[in-house]
Amino acid sequence: MSLKYQAVMWNRQKKIYDSVLIAGVVLYLGLFSGLGAIFHPNATAETLLIRGFGTAALLLLHIILSIGPLCRLNPRFLPLLYNRRHLGVTMFILALAHGGFSIVQFHALGDVNPLVSVLAGETRYTSLSDFPFQPLGLAALLILFLMAATSHDFWLTNLTPPVWKALHMLVYVAYGLIVLHVVLGALQAETSPVLAALLGVGLAWVLILHLLAARKEKLPDEKTYPAAADGYVNVCAVSEIPEKCAHVALIGGERVAIFKYDGKISAISNVCQHQNGPLGEGRIIDGLVTCPWHGFQYRPQDGASPEPFKEKVPTFNVKVIGGRVWVHPQPNPPGTAVEPARIGE
Amino acid sequence: MIRPLRRRHRRIISVLAVLLPLAFIAGIASRKSIPAMAEIPPAIRPAAPEFTHLIFEQNDLWGQFDITTRVYADTLPPSRLAVELHPQRYLEYPDLLVYWSAGAAGAAKIPPQEAFLIGVLSGREKGLFLLPAPALETDGSVILYSLAQQQRIATAALPSHSILSGGNPR
Ligand code: FES
């Protein structure tokens, strides 16, 4: 864990991040309502609010979904990833306001429970243009709630990062439901080509970014390495690894980050203990491998976080022969000290 | 991420990359055109070729609504008048009834009892409405009334008599 980590307190970066986020949301809602009142003088305040919250949530979801692949494609976007969870919670609150106002406006005045009315009010499931789009939005809202409620590090620790990550991948299901909710709902009534084009561009943007990032992400997994009689595999030349950075390779079924620093080579698991971030895409700062996502730190020679932190990742035996790096595919238990290989010995 | 999660992530993205664009295109292609109001009955529909003399045109009679108003006469001097309402932006009411009332129309929610129903207006469609005979003798008002909302949506003063007696106002 980073020495500068503050578990509960707000550090400067978080404050700036959240201030920009809140200012952006307030500005968007103000502009949307103001322009909406000018260009749609017949629209009621409730209608403008429903549309404002809905479009703000949709826009924010596109931003959130873009951050991950953008960071994979270009590390300059990494600062956006730092506090992405706050974006997610804000987006959920906007979506909840959109859903809440919609239920009050369209379902609260009948003699049926409003939620029953949302789920059973429309039943033409065989028609695209009359498809009951509101249950799709409600299902997405439930997923977003689950994610917002478990977004804190408390849940991350208790569920374990792989389970937590798997749970939070439901965001893609929510995204699919939301796109359908908009296409089969608002866009059936709003015939302006601009709105359809905006959603189409947003969808294409998210999908293309993810496909590009997935292709780049897959490359290290495609290479296989020849093993010697002692089990070590020949991974790369020392000269291929930039100073204080890592070469990432799939060895023994999982990714290993091989770092070069101060004339030495060490290999540790590529998987950060915090949110499974890619350690091999980080750097060595102050002698410690620093995760690019939120700054957790590990000693390269034993994979352990410096005191008082307790995180540990597996290490790998490594040697340098004739300018090439050899790594043993069998991981050592997390925190096991391994003598770094000396370059040039 | 660990390898199984990366694999799952890739699969989810691949499925979405196929399904969502298809769903998007199908959803957009299945949109219905917005239904327009059926034509008004011939009995109260003036035939446009009869009304060839434009005697009045104004763009700002309807407050927040962007509706161009034109008054036409059948002959000069006129024996009948018709008013044309042309919404410049979509009117978000499916059921607007158009009334003409002698004098100022007041501010009541519903049109006055003695008002004449002269037609219906819908979307951005131009409507030509025959004005009742008293419009030749007295100034009046045109009222847009929403049947579903049971309330007056807008009112415009139509000084048809003043225009006729005061010369050509164009
Ligand atoms: S510090 Fe959060 S994933 Fe590594």
mmCIF file of N, CA and C in Angstrom, chain A residues 223 250 258 299 307-308:
data_model
loop_
_atom_site.group_PDB
_atom_site.id
_atom_site.type_symbol
_atom_site.label_atom_id
_atom_site.label_comp_id
_atom_site.label_asym_id
_atom_site.label_seq_id
_atom_site.Cartn_x
_atom_site.Cartn_y
_atom_site.Cartn_z
ATOM 1 N N LYS A 223 2.216 -14.796 -26.317
ATOM 2 C CA LYS A 223 3.576 -15.271 -26.518
ATOM 3 C C LYS A 223 3.854 -16.475 -25.598
ATOM 4 N N LEU A 250 3.221 -13.666 -19.763
ATOM 5 C CA LEU A 250 2.345 -14.707 -19.212
ATOM 6 C C LEU A 250 3.189 -15.956 -18.988
ATOM 7 N N ILE A 258 8.357 -8.217 -14.642
ATOM 8 C CA ILE A 258 9.804 -8.346 -14.422
ATOM 9 C C ILE A 258 10.414 -6.938 -14.438
ATOM 10 N N ARG A 299 7.781 -3.931 -2.328
ATOM 11 C CA ARG A 299 9.227 -4.060 -2.553
ATOM 12 C C ARG A 299 9.453 -5.058 -3.679
ATOM 13 N N GLU A 307 6.250 -1.440 5.776
ATOM 14 C CA GLU A 307 5.519 -1.213 7.032
ATOM 15 C C GLU A 307 4.894 0.177 7.021
ATOM 16 N N PRO A 308 3.723 0.421 7.559
ATOM 17 C CA PRO A 308 2.912 -0.504 8.353
ATOM 18 C C PRO A 308 1.916 -1.311 7.514
#
